[in-house]
Amino acid sequence: MIIYGSSVSPYVRKVLAALYEKGVAFEHRPVGFHAQDPGFRAASPMGKIPAMEDAGYRLADSSAIVDYLERLHPAPALIPEDARDAARARWFDKFGECELTRQVLVPFVERFLKPRLFKVEGDEALAQRTVDTALPPLFDYLESQIDGPYLVGGRFGIADIAVAAPFHNLRLAKVAVDGARWPKLVDWVAATLERPSFTAAIAAAKS
């Protein structure tokens, strides 16, 4: 199995963390968006990351890849069997991708990616505005939902992976979550990102 995409991307990090949780052997090829690697473009015609190739089967999109992994390697389960818990896990998966990551990427791009990758100055006003106005309501929501070490069903799963993944990008952007205002969120993020699966996925960006 080959996973394409730089793990500096929270979407790629999500897939890598799932693979490490399941103990699945894979090869990681850390390509960027729209890379011209032929294998990557065959798996991801739109040039988006992550993408996967497994014995000739190609797939893009992090949620689709995790679904594939869950069917192929069901233990340990990352998606609950209970119908309500499964639906709630799906909700957090989409919340992590569509609500949280979209806002997190603004300060990440402006403060980290543009200066380092593109060698241009980022829009600090845009980054700070996002930190001040767009992120707090999302943090408020998560603070209200955290009641223990895991988000859904009393066990670690895709909900935790998808929501925690973008918080490392906040760290790279030098954005600290206020522990006085969101104490449960701060503790949950720290504990989740310290799991061996996440430390391995984060380290992959340095390899």
mmCIF file of C-alpha atoms in Angstrom:
data_model
loop_
_atom_site.group_PDB
_atom_site.id
_atom_site.type_symbol
_atom_site.label_atom_id
_atom_site.label_comp_id
_atom_site.label_asym_id
_atom_site.label_seq_id
_atom_site.Cartn_x
_atom_site.Cartn_y
_atom_site.Cartn_z
ATOM 1 C CA MET A 1 0.000 0.000 0.000
ATOM 2 C CA ILE A 2 1.254 3.471 -0.936
ATOM 3 C CA ILE A 3 -0.002 6.682 0.656
ATOM 4 C CA TYR A 4 0.723 9.865 -1.284
ATOM 5 C CA GLY A 5 0.812 13.273 0.343
ATOM 6 C CA SER A 6 2.856 15.375 2.738
ATOM 7 C CA SER A 7 1.900 14.806 6.351
ATOM 8 C CA VAL A 8 2.089 18.534 6.974
ATOM 9 C CA SER A 9 -1.461 18.304 5.578
ATOM 10 C CA PRO A 10 -4.022 17.468 8.295
ATOM 11 C CA TYR A 11 -5.904 15.332 5.749
ATOM 12 C CA VAL A 12 -2.833 13.204 5.102
ATOM 13 C CA ARG A 13 -2.026 13.130 8.822
ATOM 14 C CA LYS A 14 -5.505 11.730 9.444
ATOM 15 C CA VAL A 15 -4.870 8.764 7.130
ATOM 16 C CA LEU A 16 -1.389 8.110 8.495
ATOM 17 C CA ALA A 17 -2.663 8.138 12.085
ATOM 18 C CA ALA A 18 -5.390 5.651 11.134
ATOM 19 C CA LEU A 19 -2.814 3.362 9.515
ATOM 20 C CA TYR A 20 -0.537 3.512 12.551
ATOM 21 C CA GLU A 21 -3.473 2.802 14.882
ATOM 22 C CA LYS A 22 -4.300 -0.295 12.847
ATOM 23 C CA GLY A 23 -0.698 -1.410 12.457
ATOM 24 C CA VAL A 24 -0.981 -1.608 8.672
ATOM 25 C CA ALA A 25 2.268 -1.668 6.709
ATOM 26 C CA PHE A 26 2.511 1.018 4.033
ATOM 27 C CA GLU A 27 4.896 3.123 2.012
ATOM 28 C CA HIS A 28 4.624 6.871 2.421
ATOM 29 C CA ARG A 29 5.415 9.120 -0.530
ATOM 30 C CA PRO A 30 5.233 12.741 0.727
ATOM 31 C CA VAL A 31 4.226 14.558 -2.446
ATOM 32 C CA GLY A 32 2.550 17.961 -2.476
ATOM 33 C CA PHE A 33 -0.604 19.260 -4.132
ATOM 34 C CA HIS A 34 -0.634 18.787 -7.900
ATOM 35 C CA ALA A 35 2.686 16.916 -7.880
ATOM 36 C CA GLN A 36 3.505 15.337 -11.228
ATOM 37 C CA ASP A 37 4.403 11.933 -9.788
ATOM 38 C CA PRO A 38 2.660 9.531 -12.222
ATOM 39 C CA GLY A 39 1.462 7.164 -9.511
ATOM 40 C CA PHE A 40 0.017 10.025 -7.516
ATOM 41 C CA ARG A 41 -1.794 11.545 -10.485
ATOM 42 C CA ALA A 42 -3.240 8.136 -11.375
ATOM 43 C CA ALA A 43 -4.640 7.852 -7.841
ATOM 44 C CA SER A 44 -5.708 11.506 -7.557
ATOM 45 C CA PRO A 45 -6.726 12.969 -10.929
ATOM 46 C CA MET A 46 -7.519 16.338 -9.303
ATOM 47 C CA GLY A 47 -4.076 16.461 -7.704
ATOM 48 C CA LYS A 48 -5.393 16.575 -4.161
ATOM 49 C CA ILE A 49 -3.818 14.843 -1.174
ATOM 50 C CA PRO A 50 -3.993 12.269 0.296
ATOM 51 C CA ALA A 51 -4.230 9.522 -2.294
ATOM 52 C CA MET A 52 -3.713 5.765 -2.048
ATOM 53 C CA GLU A 53 -2.681 2.876 -4.259
ATOM 54 C CA ASP A 54 -3.127 -0.668 -3.008
ATOM 55 C CA ALA A 55 -2.337 -3.526 -5.393
ATOM 56 C CA GLY A 56 -3.634 -1.527 -8.338
ATOM 57 C CA TYR A 57 -6.654 -0.068 -6.502
ATOM 58 C CA ARG A 58 -6.442 3.725 -6.428
ATOM 59 C CA LEU A 59 -8.371 6.139 -4.271
ATOM 60 C CA ALA A 60 -8.272 9.768 -3.142
ATOM 61 C CA ASP A 61 -9.948 11.599 -0.207
ATOM 62 C CA SER A 62 -9.069 10.944 3.409
ATOM 63 C CA SER A 63 -12.522 9.788 4.527
ATOM 64 C CA ALA A 64 -12.842 7.390 1.607
ATOM 65 C CA ILE A 65 -9.392 5.966 2.351
ATOM 66 C CA VAL A 66 -10.250 5.471 6.035
ATOM 67 C CA ASP A 67 -13.472 3.701 5.016
ATOM 68 C CA TYR A 68 -11.434 1.382 2.813
ATOM 69 C CA LEU A 69 -8.986 0.694 5.629
ATOM 70 C CA GLU A 70 -11.809 0.012 8.055
ATOM 71 C CA ARG A 71 -13.307 -2.654 5.786
ATOM 72 C CA LEU A 72 -9.944 -4.194 4.924
ATOM 73 C CA HIS A 73 -8.498 -4.076 8.447
ATOM 74 C CA PRO A 74 -11.452 -3.998 10.857
ATOM 75 C CA ALA A 75 -9.433 -4.257 14.071
ATOM 76 C CA PRO A 76 -8.999 -2.101 15.964
ATOM 77 C CA ALA A 77 -12.219 -0.461 14.856
ATOM 78 C CA LEU A 78 -12.089 3.282 14.265
ATOM 79 C CA ILE A 79 -15.778 3.546 13.345
ATOM 80 C CA PRO A 80 -18.229 2.331 16.033
ATOM 81 C CA GLU A 81 -20.682 -0.486 15.341
ATOM 82 C CA ASP A 82 -23.565 1.196 17.149
ATOM 83 C CA ALA A 83 -25.675 3.119 14.641
ATOM 84 C CA ARG A 84 -25.869 6.313 16.672
ATOM 85 C CA ASP A 85 -22.229 6.288 17.618
ATOM 86 C CA ALA A 86 -21.237 5.572 14.008
ATOM 87 C CA ALA A 87 -23.309 8.509 12.785
ATOM 88 C CA ARG A 88 -21.859 10.770 15.463
ATOM 89 C CA ALA A 89 -18.340 9.696 14.511
ATOM 90 C CA ARG A 90 -19.126 10.576 10.907
ATOM 91 C CA TRP A 91 -20.342 13.972 12.026
ATOM 92 C CA PHE A 92 -17.092 14.687 13.851
ATOM 93 C CA ASP A 93 -15.139 13.442 10.829
ATOM 94 C CA LYS A 94 -16.880 16.018 8.645
ATOM 95 C CA PHE A 95 -16.725 18.690 11.343
ATOM 96 C CA GLY A 96 -12.979 18.163 11.543
ATOM 97 C CA GLU A 97 -12.531 18.409 7.792
ATOM 98 C CA CYS A 98 -15.175 20.881 6.668
ATOM 99 C CA GLU A 99 -15.485 23.257 9.618
ATOM 100 C CA LEU A 100 -12.336 23.112 11.724
ATOM 101 C CA THR A 101 -9.597 22.409 9.171
ATOM 102 C CA ARG A 102 -10.851 25.025 6.716
ATOM 103 C CA GLN A 103 -10.430 27.711 9.364
ATOM 104 C CA VAL A 104 -7.193 26.318 10.805
ATOM 105 C CA LEU A 105 -5.592 26.370 7.372
ATOM 106 C CA VAL A 106 -5.928 30.161 7.172
ATOM 107 C CA PRO A 107 -3.360 31.025 9.885
ATOM 108 C CA PHE A 108 -1.332 27.945 8.908
ATOM 109 C CA VAL A 109 -1.020 29.087 5.294
ATOM 110 C CA GLU A 110 -0.398 32.731 6.134
ATOM 111 C CA ARG A 111 2.067 32.213 8.983
ATOM 112 C CA PHE A 112 3.793 28.943 8.093
ATOM 113 C CA LEU A 113 3.279 27.769 4.536
ATOM 114 C CA LYS A 114 3.705 31.003 2.595
ATOM 115 C CA PRO A 115 6.945 32.117 4.285
ATOM 116 C CA ARG A 116 8.528 28.642 4.281
ATOM 117 C CA LEU A 117 7.340 27.092 1.046
ATOM 118 C CA PHE A 118 6.568 30.023 -1.226
ATOM 119 C CA LYS A 119 9.045 32.500 0.302
ATOM 120 C CA VAL A 120 6.451 35.257 0.425
ATOM 121 C CA GLU A 121 5.019 37.235 3.296
ATOM 122 C CA GLY A 122 1.686 35.988 4.579
ATOM 123 C CA ASP A 123 -1.373 38.080 5.369
ATOM 124 C CA GLU A 124 -1.032 38.463 9.123
ATOM 125 C CA ALA A 125 -4.238 40.501 9.412
ATOM 126 C CA LEU A 126 -6.216 37.676 7.811
ATOM 127 C CA ALA A 127 -4.541 35.092 10.024
ATOM 128 C CA GLN A 128 -5.242 37.014 13.219
ATOM 129 C CA ARG A 129 -8.825 37.779 12.214
ATOM 130 C CA THR A 130 -9.454 34.069 11.729
ATOM 131 C CA VAL A 131 -7.882 33.258 15.098
ATOM 132 C CA ASP A 132 -9.949 35.943 16.826
ATOM 133 C CA THR A 133 -13.331 35.426 15.177
ATOM 134 C CA ALA A 134 -13.661 32.134 13.262
ATOM 135 C CA LEU A 135 -11.930 29.662 15.561
ATOM 136 C CA PRO A 136 -13.456 30.524 18.987
ATOM 137 C CA PRO A 137 -17.004 29.332 18.130
ATOM 138 C CA LEU A 138 -15.551 26.025 16.942
ATOM 139 C CA PHE A 139 -13.527 25.706 20.129
ATOM 140 C CA ASP A 140 -16.642 26.550 22.179
ATOM 141 C CA TYR A 141 -18.504 23.727 20.479
ATOM 142 C CA LEU A 142 -15.736 21.199 21.069
ATOM 143 C CA GLU A 143 -15.402 22.256 24.707
ATOM 144 C CA SER A 144 -19.118 21.503 25.137
ATOM 145 C CA GLN A 145 -18.765 18.050 23.553
ATOM 146 C CA ILE A 146 -15.705 16.701 25.365
ATOM 147 C CA ASP A 147 -16.667 14.450 28.259
ATOM 148 C CA GLY A 148 -13.766 12.089 28.733
ATOM 149 C CA PRO A 149 -10.715 11.001 26.765
ATOM 150 C CA TYR A 150 -12.591 10.171 23.544
ATOM 151 C CA LEU A 151 -15.264 11.980 21.559
ATOM 152 C CA VAL A 152 -17.549 9.047 20.719
ATOM 153 C CA GLY A 153 -18.513 5.749 22.309
ATOM 154 C CA GLY A 154 -15.884 5.707 25.043
ATOM 155 C CA ARG A 155 -13.067 4.617 22.733
ATOM 156 C CA PHE A 156 -10.560 6.151 20.383
ATOM 157 C CA GLY A 157 -11.681 6.395 16.777
ATOM 158 C CA ILE A 158 -12.024 8.400 13.597
ATOM 159 C CA ALA A 159 -13.809 11.226 15.424
ATOM 160 C CA ASP A 160 -10.732 11.841 17.561
ATOM 161 C CA ILE A 161 -8.352 11.491 14.626
ATOM 162 C CA ALA A 162 -10.226 13.865 12.335
ATOM 163 C CA VAL A 163 -10.732 16.577 14.953
ATOM 164 C CA ALA A 164 -7.250 16.409 16.480
ATOM 165 C CA ALA A 165 -5.330 16.324 13.181
ATOM 166 C CA PRO A 166 -5.589 20.051 12.347
ATOM 167 C CA PHE A 167 -4.495 21.145 15.825
ATOM 168 C CA HIS A 168 -0.903 20.321 14.957
ATOM 169 C CA ASN A 169 -1.190 22.868 12.139
ATOM 170 C CA LEU A 170 -2.243 25.437 14.717
ATOM 171 C CA ARG A 171 0.929 24.658 16.642
ATOM 172 C CA LEU A 172 2.975 25.202 13.487
ATOM 173 C CA ALA A 173 1.185 28.536 13.037
ATOM 174 C CA LYS A 174 2.044 29.500 16.639
ATOM 175 C CA VAL A 175 -1.589 29.574 17.695
ATOM 176 C CA ALA A 176 -2.131 28.527 21.308
ATOM 177 C CA VAL A 177 -5.559 27.418 22.496
ATOM 178 C CA ASP A 178 -6.449 29.326 25.657
ATOM 179 C CA GLY A 179 -6.514 26.792 28.483
ATOM 180 C CA ALA A 180 -8.422 29.146 30.775
ATOM 181 C CA ARG A 181 -11.279 29.432 28.294
ATOM 182 C CA TRP A 182 -11.161 25.909 26.817
ATOM 183 C CA PRO A 183 -9.533 23.677 29.467
ATOM 184 C CA LYS A 184 -11.109 20.404 28.357
ATOM 185 C CA LEU A 185 -10.173 21.035 24.748
ATOM 186 C CA VAL A 186 -6.559 21.831 25.611
ATOM 187 C CA ASP A 187 -6.185 18.635 27.662
ATOM 188 C CA TRP A 188 -7.924 16.487 25.033
ATOM 189 C CA VAL A 189 -5.807 17.834 22.168
ATOM 190 C CA ALA A 190 -2.575 17.326 24.106
ATOM 191 C CA ALA A 191 -3.448 13.747 25.045
ATOM 192 C CA THR A 192 -4.611 12.849 21.540
ATOM 193 C CA LEU A 193 -1.599 14.296 19.728
ATOM 194 C CA GLU A 194 0.682 12.441 22.141
ATOM 195 C CA ARG A 195 -0.640 9.046 21.051
ATOM 196 C CA PRO A 196 2.036 6.976 19.269
ATOM 197 C CA SER A 197 -0.011 7.021 16.066
ATOM 198 C CA PHE A 198 -0.019 10.823 15.963
ATOM 199 C CA THR A 199 3.600 11.265 16.960
ATOM 200 C CA ALA A 200 4.562 8.898 14.133
ATOM 201 C CA ALA A 201 2.312 10.706 11.651
ATOM 202 C CA ILE A 202 3.721 14.094 12.678
ATOM 203 C CA ALA A 203 7.288 12.805 12.484
ATOM 204 C CA ALA A 204 6.638 11.649 8.920
ATOM 205 C CA ALA A 205 6.731 15.289 7.809
ATOM 206 C CA LYS A 206 10.403 15.431 8.833
ATOM 207 C CA SER A 207 11.470 12.279 7.001
#
